Coordinates of C-alpha atoms and ligand atoms in Angstrom, one line a residue:
M1 CA -34.3 -12.2 18.5
S2 CA -30.6 -13.2 18.9
E3 CA -31.2 -15.3 22.3
Y4 CA -34.2 -17.4 22.5
Q5 CA -35.3 -21.1 23.4
I6 CA -37.7 -23.9 22.1
I7 CA -39.3 -25.5 24.6
N8 CA -42.1 -27.9 24.8
I9 CA -40.1 -30.4 22.3
G10 CA -42.0 -33.5 22.5
L11 CA -39.3 -35.8 20.9
L12 CA -35.7 -34.4 20.3
A13 CA -33.9 -36.6 18.1
T14 CA -30.2 -36.3 17.0
P15 CA -26.6 -38.0 16.1
Q16 CA -24.0 -36.9 18.0
G17 CA -20.3 -36.2 17.4
S18 CA -18.2 -34.4 14.5
S19 CA -17.6 -36.9 12.3
A20 CA -19.3 -39.6 10.0
L21 CA -20.7 -42.3 12.0
S22 CA -20.7 -45.8 10.7
G23 CA -21.9 -49.1 11.3
E24 CA -24.1 -49.7 14.6
P25 CA -23.0 -46.1 15.5
Q26 CA -25.0 -44.9 13.0
G27 CA -28.1 -45.9 14.3
K28 CA -27.3 -44.8 17.7
I29 CA -29.0 -41.3 18.2
R30 CA -29.8 -39.3 21.2
L31 CA -33.7 -38.8 22.1
I32 CA -34.6 -37.0 24.6
K33 CA -38.5 -36.3 25.4
N34 CA -40.0 -33.0 26.6
A35 CA -36.5 -31.2 25.7
A36 CA -35.6 -27.5 25.3
I37 CA -32.7 -25.9 23.1
G38 CA -31.2 -23.2 24.0
V39 CA -30.2 -20.4 21.1
K40 CA -27.4 -17.3 21.2
N41 CA -26.0 -15.3 18.2
G42 CA -26.8 -18.6 16.0
K43 CA -25.3 -21.0 18.0
I44 CA -26.7 -23.9 20.3
T45 CA -26.1 -22.8 23.7
Y46 CA -28.4 -25.8 25.7
V47 CA -29.5 -29.4 24.5
G48 CA -31.3 -31.3 27.0
E49 CA -34.5 -31.9 29.1
M50 CA -36.6 -28.9 29.4
E51 CA -37.1 -28.8 33.3
D52 CA -33.4 -28.8 33.7
A53 CA -32.9 -25.6 31.1
A54 CA -32.5 -22.3 32.4
R55 CA -35.6 -19.8 32.1
A56 CA -35.3 -17.8 29.2
S57 CA -37.2 -14.3 28.3
N58 CA -37.6 -15.6 24.4
V59 CA -39.2 -19.0 24.0
I60 CA -40.3 -20.8 20.9
D61 CA -43.3 -23.3 21.9
A62 CA -43.0 -26.4 19.5
A63 CA -46.0 -27.3 21.1
G64 CA -45.0 -31.3 21.6
R65 CA -43.6 -31.4 17.9
L66 CA -40.3 -33.5 16.8
V67 CA -37.2 -31.6 16.1
T68 CA -34.0 -32.8 14.5
P69 CA -31.0 -30.8 12.9
G70 CA -31.7 -29.4 9.5
L71 CA -31.4 -31.5 6.8
V72 CA -28.2 -31.2 4.7
D73 CA -28.5 -32.1 1.5
A74 CA -24.3 -32.9 0.2
H75 CA -25.5 -33.6 -3.4
T76 CA -26.9 -31.3 -5.7
H77 CA -26.8 -29.8 -9.3
L78 CA -29.1 -26.8 -8.5
V79 CA -27.6 -23.9 -10.7
F80 CA -28.9 -25.0 -13.8
G81 CA -30.8 -23.5 -17.1
G82 CA -33.7 -24.6 -18.4
F83 CA -35.8 -28.2 -17.2
R84 CA -36.0 -31.2 -19.1
Q85 CA -39.4 -32.2 -19.1
H86 CA -39.5 -33.1 -22.7
E87 CA -37.5 -36.1 -21.6
L88 CA -40.2 -37.5 -20.0
G89 CA -42.0 -38.9 -23.2
L90 CA -38.5 -40.1 -24.3
K91 CA -38.3 -42.2 -20.9
L92 CA -41.8 -43.6 -21.3
A93 CA -41.1 -44.9 -25.1
G94 CA -38.0 -46.4 -23.3
A95 CA -35.2 -44.8 -23.7
S96 CA -32.6 -45.1 -20.9
Y97 CA -31.0 -42.3 -19.1
L98 CA -27.4 -42.8 -21.2
E99 CA -29.0 -43.1 -24.6
I100 CA -30.7 -39.7 -24.3
L101 CA -27.1 -38.5 -23.3
Q102 CA -25.5 -40.3 -26.0
S103 CA -27.9 -38.5 -28.5
G104 CA -27.1 -35.3 -27.5
G105 CA -29.5 -34.8 -24.7
G106 CA -29.8 -35.2 -21.5
I107 CA -26.8 -33.3 -19.4
L108 CA -26.0 -31.7 -22.7
S109 CA -29.3 -29.9 -23.6
T110 CA -28.8 -28.5 -19.8
V111 CA -25.4 -27.7 -20.8
E112 CA -26.9 -25.6 -23.9
A113 CA -29.6 -23.7 -21.6
T114 CA -26.8 -23.2 -19.2
R115 CA -24.6 -21.3 -21.7
A116 CA -27.4 -19.2 -22.8
A117 CA -28.5 -18.4 -19.5
S118 CA -27.3 -15.0 -17.7
Y119 CA -25.8 -14.8 -14.5
D120 CA -28.8 -13.4 -13.0
E121 CA -31.3 -15.6 -14.3
L122 CA -29.2 -18.7 -12.6
Y123 CA -28.7 -16.3 -9.3
T124 CA -32.1 -15.9 -8.9
K125 CA -33.5 -19.2 -9.9
G126 CA -31.0 -21.1 -7.4
A127 CA -31.9 -18.4 -4.8
A128 CA -35.6 -19.4 -5.2
F129 CA -34.8 -23.5 -4.8
L130 CA -32.8 -22.5 -1.8
D131 CA -35.5 -20.6 -0.3
E132 CA -37.6 -23.7 -1.4
M133 CA -35.3 -26.2 0.0
L134 CA -35.3 -24.2 3.5
N135 CA -39.0 -24.6 3.8
H136 CA -38.9 -28.0 3.4
G137 CA -36.3 -28.4 6.1
T138 CA -33.0 -28.2 4.2
T139 CA -30.3 -26.1 5.8
T140 CA -27.1 -26.8 4.2
V141 CA -26.8 -27.7 0.5
E142 CA -23.4 -28.6 -1.9
I143 CA -24.0 -27.4 -5.3
K144 CA -21.9 -28.7 -8.4
S145 CA -21.1 -26.9 -11.6
G146 CA -20.9 -28.9 -14.2
Y147 CA -23.4 -27.5 -16.8
G148 CA -21.0 -25.2 -18.7
L149 CA -18.3 -27.5 -19.8
D150 CA -15.9 -24.5 -20.9
L151 CA -14.1 -22.1 -18.8
E152 CA -16.7 -19.3 -19.2
T153 CA -19.4 -20.7 -18.3
E154 CA -18.2 -23.4 -15.2
L155 CA -17.0 -19.7 -13.8
K156 CA -20.2 -18.5 -14.2
Q157 CA -21.9 -21.4 -12.3
L158 CA -19.4 -21.3 -9.6
R159 CA -19.6 -17.7 -9.1
V160 CA -23.1 -17.7 -8.7
I161 CA -23.0 -20.9 -6.2
N162 CA -20.1 -18.6 -4.1
D163 CA -22.4 -15.6 -4.1
L164 CA -25.8 -17.9 -3.1
A165 CA -22.9 -18.8 -0.1
K166 CA -23.2 -15.3 0.8
S167 CA -27.0 -15.5 2.1
Y168 CA -27.3 -19.7 2.5
N169 CA -25.3 -22.5 3.5
V170 CA -23.6 -23.5 0.9
V171 CA -20.5 -26.0 -0.6
P172 CA -19.4 -24.9 -3.9
T173 CA -18.2 -28.1 -5.9
F174 CA -16.3 -28.1 -9.3
L175 CA -17.8 -30.7 -11.7
G176 CA -16.3 -29.6 -14.6
A177 CA -15.6 -33.3 -16.2
H178 CA -19.4 -33.7 -16.0
A179 CA -20.3 -34.7 -19.4
V180 CA -17.9 -34.7 -22.7
P181 CA -19.3 -31.7 -24.7
T182 CA -19.9 -32.0 -28.4
D183 CA -17.1 -30.8 -30.0
F184 CA -15.0 -32.7 -27.9
S185 CA -16.9 -36.0 -28.6
K186 CA -14.0 -37.5 -30.9
S187 CA -11.4 -36.6 -28.5
P188 CA -12.5 -37.0 -24.6
D189 CA -9.1 -36.9 -23.6
S190 CA -8.2 -33.7 -25.0
F191 CA -11.5 -32.1 -23.1
V192 CA -9.5 -33.9 -20.0
D193 CA -6.3 -31.8 -20.8
L194 CA -8.9 -29.1 -20.8
V195 CA -10.1 -29.5 -17.3
V196 CA -6.9 -30.3 -15.8
N197 CA -5.1 -27.6 -17.6
E198 CA -7.3 -24.5 -18.0
M199 CA -9.9 -25.2 -15.6
L200 CA -8.7 -26.7 -12.1
P201 CA -5.8 -23.8 -12.2
V202 CA -8.4 -20.9 -12.3
V203 CA -11.0 -22.8 -10.1
A204 CA -8.4 -23.3 -7.4
S205 CA -6.7 -19.9 -7.9
Q206 CA -9.6 -18.0 -7.7
K207 CA -10.9 -20.5 -4.3
L208 CA -14.2 -21.1 -6.6
A209 CA -14.5 -24.7 -5.0
K210 CA -13.9 -26.7 -1.7
Y211 CA -14.4 -30.3 -4.1
C212 CA -13.8 -31.4 -7.6
D213 CA -15.9 -34.0 -8.6
I214 CA -16.4 -36.3 -11.9
F215 CA -18.8 -38.5 -13.6
C216 CA -16.9 -41.7 -14.0
E217 CA -19.2 -44.1 -16.1
K218 CA -19.4 -45.9 -19.0
S219 CA -19.0 -43.7 -22.1
V220 CA -18.3 -40.6 -20.0
F221 CA -15.0 -40.5 -18.2
N222 CA -13.1 -43.7 -17.5
I223 CA -11.3 -44.9 -14.0
G224 CA -8.0 -43.5 -16.2
Q225 CA -9.6 -40.3 -16.7
S226 CA -11.0 -39.7 -13.2
R227 CA -7.7 -40.7 -11.3
R228 CA -6.0 -38.1 -13.9
V229 CA -8.8 -35.2 -12.8
L230 CA -8.9 -35.8 -9.2
K231 CA -5.3 -36.2 -8.8
A232 CA -4.5 -33.1 -10.5
A233 CA -7.4 -31.4 -8.1
K234 CA -5.7 -32.6 -4.9
A235 CA -2.6 -31.3 -6.2
L236 CA -4.3 -27.9 -6.3
G237 CA -5.5 -28.3 -2.8
L238 CA -9.4 -29.2 -3.4
G239 CA -11.1 -32.0 -1.7
V240 CA -12.3 -34.7 -4.3
K241 CA -15.4 -36.6 -4.7
I242 CA -16.8 -39.2 -7.2
H243 CA -19.8 -40.0 -9.4
A244 CA -19.4 -43.9 -8.9
D245 CA -20.7 -47.3 -10.7
E246 CA -24.0 -45.3 -10.8
I247 CA -25.3 -47.3 -14.0
V248 CA -22.0 -49.6 -14.4
S249 CA -20.1 -51.4 -12.6
M250 CA -16.8 -49.4 -13.2
G251 CA -14.4 -49.2 -9.8
G252 CA -15.4 -45.6 -8.9
A253 CA -15.8 -46.5 -5.2
G254 CA -12.3 -48.1 -5.6
L255 CA -10.7 -45.2 -6.8
A256 CA -12.3 -42.9 -4.5
A257 CA -10.8 -45.0 -1.6
E258 CA -7.9 -45.2 -3.2
L259 CA -7.9 -40.9 -3.6
G260 CA -8.7 -40.7 0.0
A261 CA -12.2 -39.1 -1.3
V262 CA -14.4 -37.6 1.0
S263 CA -17.3 -39.4 -0.3
A264 CA -18.3 -41.8 -3.5
D265 CA -21.7 -41.0 -4.3
H266 CA -24.7 -43.0 -6.5
L267 CA -22.9 -46.8 -6.3
L268 CA -25.6 -49.0 -7.1
E269 CA -23.3 -51.2 -8.7
S270 CA -20.3 -51.1 -6.5
G271 CA -19.0 -54.6 -5.9
D272 CA -17.7 -55.7 -2.3
E273 CA -13.9 -55.2 -2.4
D274 CA -14.7 -51.5 -3.3
L275 CA -16.9 -51.4 -0.4
A276 CA -14.5 -52.6 1.9
A277 CA -11.8 -50.2 0.6
M278 CA -14.0 -47.4 0.9
A279 CA -14.5 -48.6 5.2
Q280 CA -10.7 -49.0 5.3
A281 CA -10.6 -45.6 3.9
G282 CA -13.2 -43.6 5.6
T283 CA -14.9 -42.5 2.4
I284 CA -18.6 -41.5 3.1
A285 CA -21.1 -43.7 0.5
V286 CA -23.3 -40.8 -0.4
L287 CA -26.6 -42.7 -1.6
L288 CA -29.1 -40.9 -3.9
P289 CA -32.4 -42.9 -3.8
A290 CA -34.5 -40.2 -5.4
T291 CA -32.3 -40.6 -8.5
S292 CA -33.3 -44.5 -8.6
F293 CA -36.7 -43.8 -8.2
Y294 CA -36.6 -41.7 -11.1
L295 CA -34.6 -43.4 -13.5
N296 CA -36.7 -46.8 -12.5
K297 CA -33.6 -48.5 -11.3
G298 CA -32.5 -50.5 -8.1
Y299 CA -31.1 -49.2 -4.9
A300 CA -27.6 -49.1 -3.5
R301 CA -26.8 -51.9 -1.0
A302 CA -27.0 -49.9 1.8
R303 CA -27.8 -52.4 4.1
D304 CA -24.1 -54.0 3.4
M305 CA -22.5 -50.7 3.7
I306 CA -23.7 -50.4 6.9
N307 CA -22.5 -53.8 7.8
K308 CA -19.4 -53.3 6.3
N309 CA -18.7 -50.2 8.5
V310 CA -19.0 -47.7 5.5
P311 CA -20.5 -44.3 6.6
V312 CA -23.9 -44.0 4.7
A313 CA -25.1 -40.3 3.8
V314 CA -28.1 -39.8 1.4
A315 CA -28.6 -36.6 -0.8
S316 CA -31.4 -35.5 -3.7
D317 CA -29.1 -35.1 -6.4
F318 CA -31.4 -32.4 -7.1
N319 CA -30.8 -31.8 -10.8
P320 CA -32.9 -31.3 -14.4
G321 CA -32.6 -34.7 -15.5
S322 CA -32.4 -37.7 -13.3
S323 CA -34.0 -36.3 -9.9
P324 CA -36.2 -33.3 -10.1
S325 CA -36.9 -33.0 -7.0
Y326 CA -35.2 -31.4 -4.5
N327 CA -37.3 -32.9 -1.4
M328 CA -35.1 -34.6 1.2
Q329 CA -38.2 -35.5 3.4
F330 CA -38.8 -37.9 0.0
V331 CA -35.6 -38.7 0.1
L332 CA -35.6 -40.1 4.0
N333 CA -38.8 -41.9 3.4
L334 CA -37.0 -43.6 0.4
A335 CA -33.8 -43.9 2.5
C336 CA -36.4 -46.2 5.3
L337 CA -38.8 -48.0 2.5
K338 CA -36.0 -48.6 -0.5
L339 CA -32.4 -48.3 1.4
R340 CA -33.7 -50.3 4.3
L341 CA -32.1 -47.9 6.8
T342 CA -34.0 -47.6 10.0
P343 CA -35.1 -43.9 10.8
A344 CA -32.3 -43.2 13.1
E345 CA -29.7 -44.2 10.6
A346 CA -31.7 -42.5 8.3
L347 CA -31.7 -39.5 10.3
T348 CA -27.8 -40.2 10.6
A349 CA -27.4 -40.3 7.1
A350 CA -29.3 -36.7 5.9
T351 CA -27.3 -34.7 8.8
L352 CA -24.2 -35.6 10.3
N353 CA -23.0 -37.9 7.9
A354 CA -23.9 -35.5 5.2
A355 CA -22.7 -32.6 7.0
A356 CA -19.2 -34.9 7.1
A357 CA -19.8 -35.5 3.3
I358 CA -19.2 -31.6 2.7
G359 CA -16.5 -31.2 5.3
L360 CA -18.9 -29.4 8.0
A361 CA -19.5 -32.1 10.8
D362 CA -17.6 -30.1 13.1
T363 CA -20.3 -27.2 13.0
K364 CA -23.2 -28.8 11.4
G365 CA -25.4 -32.0 11.4
S366 CA -25.8 -32.6 15.0
L367 CA -27.8 -30.5 17.7
E368 CA -25.3 -30.1 20.3
V369 CA -23.7 -27.0 22.2
G370 CA -21.7 -25.1 19.8
K371 CA -22.7 -26.3 17.0
D372 CA -24.5 -24.2 14.7
A373 CA -28.2 -23.6 15.7
D374 CA -29.6 -25.5 12.2
I375 CA -33.0 -26.6 13.8
A376 CA -35.7 -28.4 12.1
V377 CA -39.1 -28.5 13.8
W378 CA -41.6 -31.0 12.1
D379 CA -45.1 -31.3 12.3
C380 CA -44.6 -34.8 13.8
P381 CA -45.3 -36.1 17.0
D382 CA -42.2 -38.6 17.0
L383 CA -39.6 -39.3 14.6
N384 CA -41.4 -42.5 13.0
F385 CA -44.2 -40.2 11.5
L386 CA -41.5 -38.3 9.8
F387 CA -40.3 -41.5 7.3
Y388 CA -43.8 -42.9 7.0
R389 CA -46.0 -39.7 5.8
Y390 CA -44.6 -38.6 2.2
G391 CA -45.6 -36.0 -0.4
N392 CA -46.6 -33.6 2.0
N393 CA -44.2 -31.1 3.4
Q394 CA -44.1 -31.9 7.2
A395 CA -42.0 -29.0 8.0
Y396 CA -43.3 -26.8 10.5
K397 CA -40.2 -24.1 11.1
I398 CA -36.9 -24.2 10.2
F399 CA -34.0 -22.4 11.7
A400 CA -30.5 -21.6 9.8
Q401 CA -27.7 -20.2 11.9
G402 CA -31.0 -19.2 14.4
D403 CA -32.6 -17.6 12.0
D404 CA -36.3 -18.7 11.3
S405 CA -37.1 -16.1 8.9
Q406 CA -38.0 -18.6 6.4
R407 CA -42.0 -19.4 5.9
S408 CA -43.4 -21.9 8.3
T409 CA -45.7 -24.6 6.6
P410 CA -49.5 -24.5 7.9
L411 CA -50.4 -27.3 9.9
N412 CA -51.1 -30.9 8.0
Ligands
NIG501 O1 -25.8 -37.1 -10.6 N1 -25.2 -38.6 -13.4 C1 -24.5 -37.4 -13.4 N2 -24.8 -36.4 -13.2 C2 -26.4 -36.1 -12.2 C3 -27.3 -35.8 -13.3 C4 -27.2 -34.6 -14.4 C5 -28.1 -34.6 -15.2 O2 -28.9 -35.6 -15.8 O3 -28.5 -33.3 -15.7 C6 -26.5 -37.1 -11.5 O4 -27.7 -38.2 -11.9
FE502 FE1 -25.4 -36.1 -9.2

């Protein structure tokens, strides 16, 4: 069906605009009761009260349900070999995330598995995740490389991500500096040389990534190394992002502001000055509460960020080590209960602000005429319900660019 209307929407909830919202506006969303949405050729043609909508011949009855924009997951590592369930025992025995990494496990064990995996295995596994994510209401996904740490495997991952982007709404990010590979452990700077001199030029010339990211963290990459990689990426025309201040306060958020990064992600330990710099620069805070949950750590200071006018987004961080779930509904539960965002702020965080964090706010992230018809119908009577229940899948029908060919979830 190329033209249709979704009718009998009990409540339509959406942020508005084509750039990230911060401060009070982040919590000011449009709410319409008894609404309808018109769709034609994958674009939204009408959003408003049902009684004002033109009559349509093809209708889909939402039967009083809640409708929001499709969720945008602005930070994932979903193309990887293997899983890391063996780390559960290590975690329970008290090993920390960085201890597991330093002993050659963690990211480095996924690097081995990803190097060993074929292109086809990675593609099939990635596509299955994206299908499941659609079934949970996520219509756009950023995916990072970073489990290759050598040119060949980074390119294999990026090709998988770019090929997935032909069938799904996917944004590719190059994260060659995700960890120092074992054979460079004595000279991390020479690995940075490799990323800057050999990997980045190929990634940029083959247009395999929109963004470059780096894991700026104690005993991973320091501020100087991060500045060097990201400046080189910018010079080649890539946008930049940073895994910043996740475990130790390193000034990564300040570096993000200095470089005009589109986002700084994690930010559990960021200081006030760096947050103020982010607000000034318009750098979006991509918060990853499911990672805090899984690593049993504290949560980012989202309320302070809202008060300081830093635009806040949330994402799953889906990866086999620190966040083995892609469920953005759970991320929204945590956004309310742990980050203390209001439902309206959390909705903006997982839609418009998340779209802005991957450069797509002009086409995605809100239900407005002219934008892509990425629409989530939830089996919920109102907005609070979506954030209040957890653990079950509340997605009822999901449209990605107007297409609802995904399986719909049975009723609760
Ligand atoms: O964002 N912190 C670094 N990268 C990921 C974890 C990746 C992994 O453990 O495999 C993160 O948490
Ligand atoms: Fe991450």
